[in-house]
Coordinates of C-alpha atoms (C1' of nucleotides) in Angstrom, one line a residue:
Chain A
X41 CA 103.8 97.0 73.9
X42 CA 104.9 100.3 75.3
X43 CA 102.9 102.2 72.4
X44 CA 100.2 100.5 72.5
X45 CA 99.0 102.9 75.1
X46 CA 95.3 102.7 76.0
X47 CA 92.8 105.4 75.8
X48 CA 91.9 105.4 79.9
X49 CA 89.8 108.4 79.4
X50 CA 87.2 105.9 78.7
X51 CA 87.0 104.9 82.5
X52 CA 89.4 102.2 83.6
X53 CA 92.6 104.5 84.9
X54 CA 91.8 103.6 88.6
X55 CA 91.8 99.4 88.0
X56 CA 94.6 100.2 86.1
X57 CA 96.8 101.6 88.4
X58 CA 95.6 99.5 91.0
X59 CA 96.9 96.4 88.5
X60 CA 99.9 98.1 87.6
X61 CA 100.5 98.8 91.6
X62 CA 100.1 94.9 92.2
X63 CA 102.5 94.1 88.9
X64 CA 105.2 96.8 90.6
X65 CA 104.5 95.3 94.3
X66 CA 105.4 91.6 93.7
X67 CA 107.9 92.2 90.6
X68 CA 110.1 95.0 92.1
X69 CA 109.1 95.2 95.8
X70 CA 108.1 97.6 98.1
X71 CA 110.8 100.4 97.6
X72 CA 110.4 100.2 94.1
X73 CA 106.6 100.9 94.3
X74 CA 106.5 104.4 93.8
X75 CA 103.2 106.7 92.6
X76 CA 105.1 107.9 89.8
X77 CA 106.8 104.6 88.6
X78 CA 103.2 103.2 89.1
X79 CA 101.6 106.1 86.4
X80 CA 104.3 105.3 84.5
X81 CA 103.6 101.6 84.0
X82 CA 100.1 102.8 83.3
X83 CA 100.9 105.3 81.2
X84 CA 99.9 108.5 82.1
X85 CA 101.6 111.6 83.7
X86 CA 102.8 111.7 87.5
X87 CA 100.1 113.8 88.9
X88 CA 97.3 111.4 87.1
X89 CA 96.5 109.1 90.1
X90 CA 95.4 112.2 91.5
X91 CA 92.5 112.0 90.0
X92 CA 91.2 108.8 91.3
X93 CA 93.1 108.4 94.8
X94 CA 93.2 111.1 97.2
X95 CA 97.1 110.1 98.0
X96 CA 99.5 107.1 97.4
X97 CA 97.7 105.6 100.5
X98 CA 94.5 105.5 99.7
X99 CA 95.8 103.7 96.4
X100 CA 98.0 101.1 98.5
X101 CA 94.9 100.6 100.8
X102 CA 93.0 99.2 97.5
X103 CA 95.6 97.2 96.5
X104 CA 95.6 96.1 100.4
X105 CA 92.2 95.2 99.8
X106 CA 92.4 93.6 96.2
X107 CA 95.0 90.9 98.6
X108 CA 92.4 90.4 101.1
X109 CA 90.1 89.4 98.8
X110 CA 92.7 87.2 97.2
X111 CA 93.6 85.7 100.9
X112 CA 90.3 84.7 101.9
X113 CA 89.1 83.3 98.3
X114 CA 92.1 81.1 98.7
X115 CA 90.5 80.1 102.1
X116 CA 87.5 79.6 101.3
X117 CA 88.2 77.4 98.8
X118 CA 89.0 74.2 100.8
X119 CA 86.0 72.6 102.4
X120 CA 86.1 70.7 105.7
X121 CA 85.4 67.3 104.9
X122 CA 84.1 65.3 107.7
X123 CA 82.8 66.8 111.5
X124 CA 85.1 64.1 113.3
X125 CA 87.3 65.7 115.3
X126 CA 90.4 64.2 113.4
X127 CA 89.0 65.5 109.8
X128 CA 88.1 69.2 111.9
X129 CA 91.6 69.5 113.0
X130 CA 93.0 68.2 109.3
X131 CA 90.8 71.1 108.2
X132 CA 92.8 73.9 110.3
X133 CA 96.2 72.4 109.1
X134 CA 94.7 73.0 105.5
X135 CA 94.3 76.4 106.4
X136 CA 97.3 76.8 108.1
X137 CA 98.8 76.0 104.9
X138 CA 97.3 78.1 102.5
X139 CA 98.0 80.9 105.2
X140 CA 101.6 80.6 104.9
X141 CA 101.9 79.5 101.6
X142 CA 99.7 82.9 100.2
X143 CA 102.6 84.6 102.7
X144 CA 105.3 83.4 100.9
X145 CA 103.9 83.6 97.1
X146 CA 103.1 86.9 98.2
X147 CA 105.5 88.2 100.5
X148 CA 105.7 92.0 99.5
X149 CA 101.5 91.7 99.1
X150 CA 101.4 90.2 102.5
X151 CA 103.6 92.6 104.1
X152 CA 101.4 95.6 102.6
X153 CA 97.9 94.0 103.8
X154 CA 99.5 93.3 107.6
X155 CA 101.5 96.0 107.9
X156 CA 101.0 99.4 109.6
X157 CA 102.4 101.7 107.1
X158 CA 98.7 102.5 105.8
X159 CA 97.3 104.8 108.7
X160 CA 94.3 105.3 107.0
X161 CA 93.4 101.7 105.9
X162 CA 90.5 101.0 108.7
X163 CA 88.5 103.3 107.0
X164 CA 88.3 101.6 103.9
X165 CA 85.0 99.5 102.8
X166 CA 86.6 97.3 101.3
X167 CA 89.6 96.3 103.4
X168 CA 87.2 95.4 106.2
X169 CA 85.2 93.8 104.6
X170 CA 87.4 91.2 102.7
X171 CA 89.6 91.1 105.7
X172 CA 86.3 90.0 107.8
X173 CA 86.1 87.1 105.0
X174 CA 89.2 86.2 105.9
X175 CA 89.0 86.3 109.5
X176 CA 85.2 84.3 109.5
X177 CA 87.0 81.5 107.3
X178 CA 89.7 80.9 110.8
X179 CA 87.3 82.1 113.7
X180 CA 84.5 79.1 112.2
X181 CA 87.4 76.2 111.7
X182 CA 88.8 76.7 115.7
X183 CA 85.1 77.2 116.6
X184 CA 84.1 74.0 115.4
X185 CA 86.8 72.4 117.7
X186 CA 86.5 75.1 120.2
X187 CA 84.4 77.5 120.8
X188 CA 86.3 80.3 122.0
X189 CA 86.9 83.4 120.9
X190 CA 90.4 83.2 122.3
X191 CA 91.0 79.9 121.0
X192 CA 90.7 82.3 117.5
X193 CA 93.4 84.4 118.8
X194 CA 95.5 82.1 120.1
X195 CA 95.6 79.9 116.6
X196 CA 96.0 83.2 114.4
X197 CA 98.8 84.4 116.2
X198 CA 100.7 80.7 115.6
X199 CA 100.1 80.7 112.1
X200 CA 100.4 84.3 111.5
X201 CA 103.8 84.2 113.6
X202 CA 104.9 81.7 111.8
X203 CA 103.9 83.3 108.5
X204 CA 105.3 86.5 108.9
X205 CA 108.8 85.0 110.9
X206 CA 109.3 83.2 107.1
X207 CA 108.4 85.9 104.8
X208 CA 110.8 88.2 107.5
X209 CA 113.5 85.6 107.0
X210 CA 113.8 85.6 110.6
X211 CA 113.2 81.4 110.2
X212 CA 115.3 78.7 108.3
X213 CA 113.2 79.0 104.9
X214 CA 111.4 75.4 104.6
X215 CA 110.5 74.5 101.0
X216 CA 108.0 72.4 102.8
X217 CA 105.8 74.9 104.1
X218 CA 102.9 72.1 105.1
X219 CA 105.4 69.7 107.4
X220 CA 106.3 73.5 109.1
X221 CA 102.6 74.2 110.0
X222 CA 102.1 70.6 111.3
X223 CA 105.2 70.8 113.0
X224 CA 103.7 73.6 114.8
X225 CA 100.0 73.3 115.0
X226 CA 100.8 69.5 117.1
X227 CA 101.5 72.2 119.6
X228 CA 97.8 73.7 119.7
X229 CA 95.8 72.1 121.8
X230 CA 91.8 73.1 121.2
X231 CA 91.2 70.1 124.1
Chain B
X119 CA 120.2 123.2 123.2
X120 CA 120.3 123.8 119.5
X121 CA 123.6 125.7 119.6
X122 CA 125.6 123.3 121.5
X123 CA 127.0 121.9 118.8
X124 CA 129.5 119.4 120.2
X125 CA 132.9 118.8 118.8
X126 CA 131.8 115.1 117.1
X127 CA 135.8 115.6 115.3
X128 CA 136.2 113.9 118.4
X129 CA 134.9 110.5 117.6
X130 CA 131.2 109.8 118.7
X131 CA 129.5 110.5 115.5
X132 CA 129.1 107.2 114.7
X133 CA 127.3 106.5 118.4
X134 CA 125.6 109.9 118.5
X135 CA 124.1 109.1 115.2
X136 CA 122.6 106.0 116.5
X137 CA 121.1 107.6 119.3
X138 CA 119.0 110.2 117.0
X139 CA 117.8 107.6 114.5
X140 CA 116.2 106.2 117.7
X141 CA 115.2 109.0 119.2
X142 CA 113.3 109.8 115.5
X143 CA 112.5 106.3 115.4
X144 CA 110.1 106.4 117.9
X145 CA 109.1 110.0 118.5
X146 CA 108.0 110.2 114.5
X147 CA 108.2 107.2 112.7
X148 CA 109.5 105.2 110.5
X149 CA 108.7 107.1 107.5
X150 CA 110.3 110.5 108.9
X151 CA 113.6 108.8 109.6
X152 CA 115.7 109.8 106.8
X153 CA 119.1 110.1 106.8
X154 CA 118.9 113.6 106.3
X155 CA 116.8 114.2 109.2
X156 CA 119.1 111.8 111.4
X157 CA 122.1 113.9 110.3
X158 CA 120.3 117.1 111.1
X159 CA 119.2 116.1 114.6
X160 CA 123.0 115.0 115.3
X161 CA 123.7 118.6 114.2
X162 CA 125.7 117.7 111.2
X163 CA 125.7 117.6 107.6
X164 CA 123.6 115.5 105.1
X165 CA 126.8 113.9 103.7
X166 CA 128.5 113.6 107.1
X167 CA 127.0 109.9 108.0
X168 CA 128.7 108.6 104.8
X169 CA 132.0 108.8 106.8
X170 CA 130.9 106.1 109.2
X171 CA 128.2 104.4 107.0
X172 CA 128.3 102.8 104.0
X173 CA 124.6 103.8 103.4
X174 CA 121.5 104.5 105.2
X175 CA 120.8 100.2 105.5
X176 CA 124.3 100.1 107.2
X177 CA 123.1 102.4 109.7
X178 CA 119.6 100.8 110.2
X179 CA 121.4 97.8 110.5
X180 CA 123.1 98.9 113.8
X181 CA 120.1 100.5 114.9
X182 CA 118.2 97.2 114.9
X183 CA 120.8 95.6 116.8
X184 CA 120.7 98.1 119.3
X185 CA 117.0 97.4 119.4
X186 CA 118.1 93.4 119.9
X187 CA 120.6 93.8 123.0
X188 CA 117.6 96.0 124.7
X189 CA 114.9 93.6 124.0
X190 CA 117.2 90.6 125.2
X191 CA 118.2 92.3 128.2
X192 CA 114.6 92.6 128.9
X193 CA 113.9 88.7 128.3
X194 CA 117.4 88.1 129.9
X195 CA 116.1 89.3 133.4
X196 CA 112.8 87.4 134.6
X197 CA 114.6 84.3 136.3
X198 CA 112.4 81.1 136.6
X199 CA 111.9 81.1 140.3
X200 CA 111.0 76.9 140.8
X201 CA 111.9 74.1 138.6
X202 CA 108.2 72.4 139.0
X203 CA 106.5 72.2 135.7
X204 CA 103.8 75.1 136.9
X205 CA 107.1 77.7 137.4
X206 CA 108.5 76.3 134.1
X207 CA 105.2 77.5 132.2
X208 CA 104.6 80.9 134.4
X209 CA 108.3 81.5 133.5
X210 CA 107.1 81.1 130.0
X211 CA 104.4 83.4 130.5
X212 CA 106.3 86.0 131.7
X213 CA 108.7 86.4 129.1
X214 CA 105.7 86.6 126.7
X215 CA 104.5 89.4 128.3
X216 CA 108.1 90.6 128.3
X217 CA 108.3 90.1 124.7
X218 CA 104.6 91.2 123.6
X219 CA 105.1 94.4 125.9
X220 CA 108.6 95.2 124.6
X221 CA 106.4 95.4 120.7
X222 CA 103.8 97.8 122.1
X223 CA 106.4 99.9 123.5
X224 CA 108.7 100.5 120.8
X225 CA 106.3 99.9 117.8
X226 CA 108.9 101.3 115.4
X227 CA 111.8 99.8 116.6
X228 CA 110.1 96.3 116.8
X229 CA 109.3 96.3 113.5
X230 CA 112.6 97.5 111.8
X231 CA 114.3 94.4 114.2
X232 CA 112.2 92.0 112.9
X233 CA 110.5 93.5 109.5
X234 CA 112.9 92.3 106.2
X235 CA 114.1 96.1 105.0
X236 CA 117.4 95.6 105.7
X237 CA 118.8 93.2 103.3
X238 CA 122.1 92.9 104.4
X239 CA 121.5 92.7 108.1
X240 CA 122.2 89.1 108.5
X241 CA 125.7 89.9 107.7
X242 CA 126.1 92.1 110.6
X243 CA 127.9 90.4 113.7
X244 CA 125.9 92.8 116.4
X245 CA 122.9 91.8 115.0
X246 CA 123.3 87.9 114.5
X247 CA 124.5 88.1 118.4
X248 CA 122.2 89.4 119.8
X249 CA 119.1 88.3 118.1
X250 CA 120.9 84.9 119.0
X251 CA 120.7 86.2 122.7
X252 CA 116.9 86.5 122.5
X253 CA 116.4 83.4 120.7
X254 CA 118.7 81.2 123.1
X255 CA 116.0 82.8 126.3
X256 CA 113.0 81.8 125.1
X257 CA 114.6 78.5 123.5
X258 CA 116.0 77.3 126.8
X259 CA 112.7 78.5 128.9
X260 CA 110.1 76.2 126.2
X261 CA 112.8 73.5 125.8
X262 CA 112.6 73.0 130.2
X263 CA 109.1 72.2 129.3
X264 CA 109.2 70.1 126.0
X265 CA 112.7 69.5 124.4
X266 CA 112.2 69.6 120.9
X267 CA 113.2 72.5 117.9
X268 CA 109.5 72.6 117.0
X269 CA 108.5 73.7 120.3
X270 CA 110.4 76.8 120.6
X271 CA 108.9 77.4 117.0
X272 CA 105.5 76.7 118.3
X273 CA 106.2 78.7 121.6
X274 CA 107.8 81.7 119.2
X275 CA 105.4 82.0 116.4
X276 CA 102.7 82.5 118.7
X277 CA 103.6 84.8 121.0
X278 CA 105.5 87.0 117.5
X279 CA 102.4 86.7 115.7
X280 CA 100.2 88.0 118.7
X281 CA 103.5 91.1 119.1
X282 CA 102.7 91.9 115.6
X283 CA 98.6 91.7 114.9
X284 CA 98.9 94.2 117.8
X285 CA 101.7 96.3 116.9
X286 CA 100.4 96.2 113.0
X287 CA 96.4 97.2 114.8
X288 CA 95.2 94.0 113.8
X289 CA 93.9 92.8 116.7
X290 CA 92.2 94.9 119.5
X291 CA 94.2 97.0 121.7
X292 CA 94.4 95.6 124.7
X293 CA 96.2 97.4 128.2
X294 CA 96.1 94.0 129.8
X295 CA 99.2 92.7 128.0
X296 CA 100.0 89.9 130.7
X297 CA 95.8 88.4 130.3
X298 CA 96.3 88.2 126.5
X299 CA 99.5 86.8 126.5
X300 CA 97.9 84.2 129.3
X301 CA 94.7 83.6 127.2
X302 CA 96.6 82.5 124.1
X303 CA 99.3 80.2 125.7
X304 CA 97.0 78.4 128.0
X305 CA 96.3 77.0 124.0
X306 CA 99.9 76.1 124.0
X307 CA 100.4 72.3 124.5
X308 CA 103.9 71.5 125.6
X309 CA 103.1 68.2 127.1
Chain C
dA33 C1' 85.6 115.2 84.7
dC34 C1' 90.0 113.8 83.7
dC35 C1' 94.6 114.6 82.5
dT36 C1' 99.3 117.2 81.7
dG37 C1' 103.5 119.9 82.7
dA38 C1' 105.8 122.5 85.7
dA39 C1' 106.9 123.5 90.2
dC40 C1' 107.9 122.8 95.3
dA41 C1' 109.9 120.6 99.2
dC42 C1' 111.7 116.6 100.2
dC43 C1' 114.9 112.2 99.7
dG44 C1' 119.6 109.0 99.2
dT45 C1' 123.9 109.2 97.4
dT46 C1' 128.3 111.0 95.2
dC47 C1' 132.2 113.8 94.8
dA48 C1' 135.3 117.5 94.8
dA49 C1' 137.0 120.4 98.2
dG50 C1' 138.3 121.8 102.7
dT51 C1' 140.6 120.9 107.7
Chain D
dA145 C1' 140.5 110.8 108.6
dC146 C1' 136.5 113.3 108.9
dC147 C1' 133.3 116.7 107.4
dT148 C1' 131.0 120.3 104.1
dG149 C1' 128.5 122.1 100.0
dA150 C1' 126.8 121.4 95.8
dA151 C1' 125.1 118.4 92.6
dC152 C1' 122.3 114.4 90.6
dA153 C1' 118.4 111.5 90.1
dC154 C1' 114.7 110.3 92.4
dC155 C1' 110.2 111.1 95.4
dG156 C1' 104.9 112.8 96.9
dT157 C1' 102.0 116.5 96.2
dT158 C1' 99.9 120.8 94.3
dC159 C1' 98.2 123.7 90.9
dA160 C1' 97.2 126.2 86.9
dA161 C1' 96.2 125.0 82.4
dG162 C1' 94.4 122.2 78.7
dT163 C1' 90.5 118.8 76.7

DNA sequence: ACCTGAACACCGTTCAAGT
DNA sequence: ACCTGAACACCGTTCAAGT
């Protein structure tokens, strides 16, 4: 395994790292997610990264990125099912769901794509734009019960809150994570 | 200023140590506060914490709890003025803005209080008392209105997770604390 | 163009030694 | 008991040098 090192001069060093940044991220956490322990899991010498990623930001912002386009896949993938009210509002819960539930399979991931420790991530491509996918999949649920741009706001901040106040363990940790967002979202009133 | 080196022999290194973590904390960041750099500013050396620390988490720790007593003394002081249901929820409102403004004005500190770097700091006594202070505020302020756990959670969660999509730049700046905090919970139904 | 090895200025932490 | 100075094992980043 550890000899079976690959040839990245054939173009593949950046994925690679970006991989190896994810593998790091979720199995050792943030502390542990160094540039250098990162070119080591790939690899190739300390200074290699250099060569694709201006700093140790610019690689986090990919991998900041590569978890927004995980996020909103994962909400994308469940379709409303009726345009009742009661099957529109069943349809935000579902969201609500995979929100937190992403959060909590993914805390350190989670915690690097909302976070603030990447100064520079606004002017990435890519982060805006899979963070827009994201953002579409919750703005078009609320507006089909209310259309409202701070009716958005007001439903991402619950579930967000509630997202982030579990993965911070600053809330009882509920196996349960869908009776939670219920629990909660009974609370939003769209009218 | 730099040569008055006070006589910390004198016990008030611990204290005085504090006080320059949070000084750092806000003037440069999270990422400039090292211990070393905490030590320096106290104007002693980099093994000198040690003797009142058990690491730099332990000293963190304190510094987050210093963080809570401030931030409950802020929600502490707003009294609800009438006991009609329309004082109950601009009493609410208030300590939203309260909390949403006490986030945008000590970004760093906010998120160190309620970010999940500190392993250990639910073992600390300072800290479990008074983030149990803030909680019991806005608790007994939602549970006038609807009495039920959930609620508070409802009530929390949104007004955390609208504290942290702006202090993470996630959401638009916006000077007008008090009319986003008011736009979100007029979406808050506490029956 | 892509990668290495050595170097620099930092870090957290430990430990013997001083008072 | 409290603090210092030196040391250790880490970092992020730069740069000359190799292919």
């Amino acid at each position: 395994m550890n000899t079976e090192k690959r040839n990245y001069h054939h173009g593949g060093l950046r994925e690679a790292l970006i991989e190896a940044a994810v593998l790091i991220l979720e199995e050792e956490g943030i502390p542990k997610m160094s540039l250098r322990s990162i070119a080591r899991a790939a690899g190739v010498s300390q200074a290699a990264p250099y060569s694709h990623f201006a700093n140790k930001d610019a690689l986090l912002i990919e991998v900041a990125a590569y978890g927004f386009s995980q996020f909103s896949y994962a909400l994308e993938k469940p379709k409303a099912m009726s345009g009742d009210p009661k099957g529109l509002i069943e349809h935000l819960v579902t969201l609500g769901v995979v929100y937190v539930n992403f959060a909590m399979e993914n805390k350190a991931l989670f915690q690097l794509m909302f976070g603030d420790a990447l100064s520079e991530i606004s002017k990435s491509e890519s982060y805006l734009k899979e963070g827009q996918r994201a953002y579409d999949c919750i703005d078009k649920a609320v507006r089909h019960l209310k259309d409202e741009g701070a009716a958005t706001v007001a439903a991402w901040s619950m579930v967000h809150g509630l997202a982030t106040l579990m993965v911070d363990q600053k809330i009882d940790f509920t196996n349960d994570v869908e009776k939670q967002v219920r629990s909660i979202l009974q609370f939003l009133n769209l009218k």
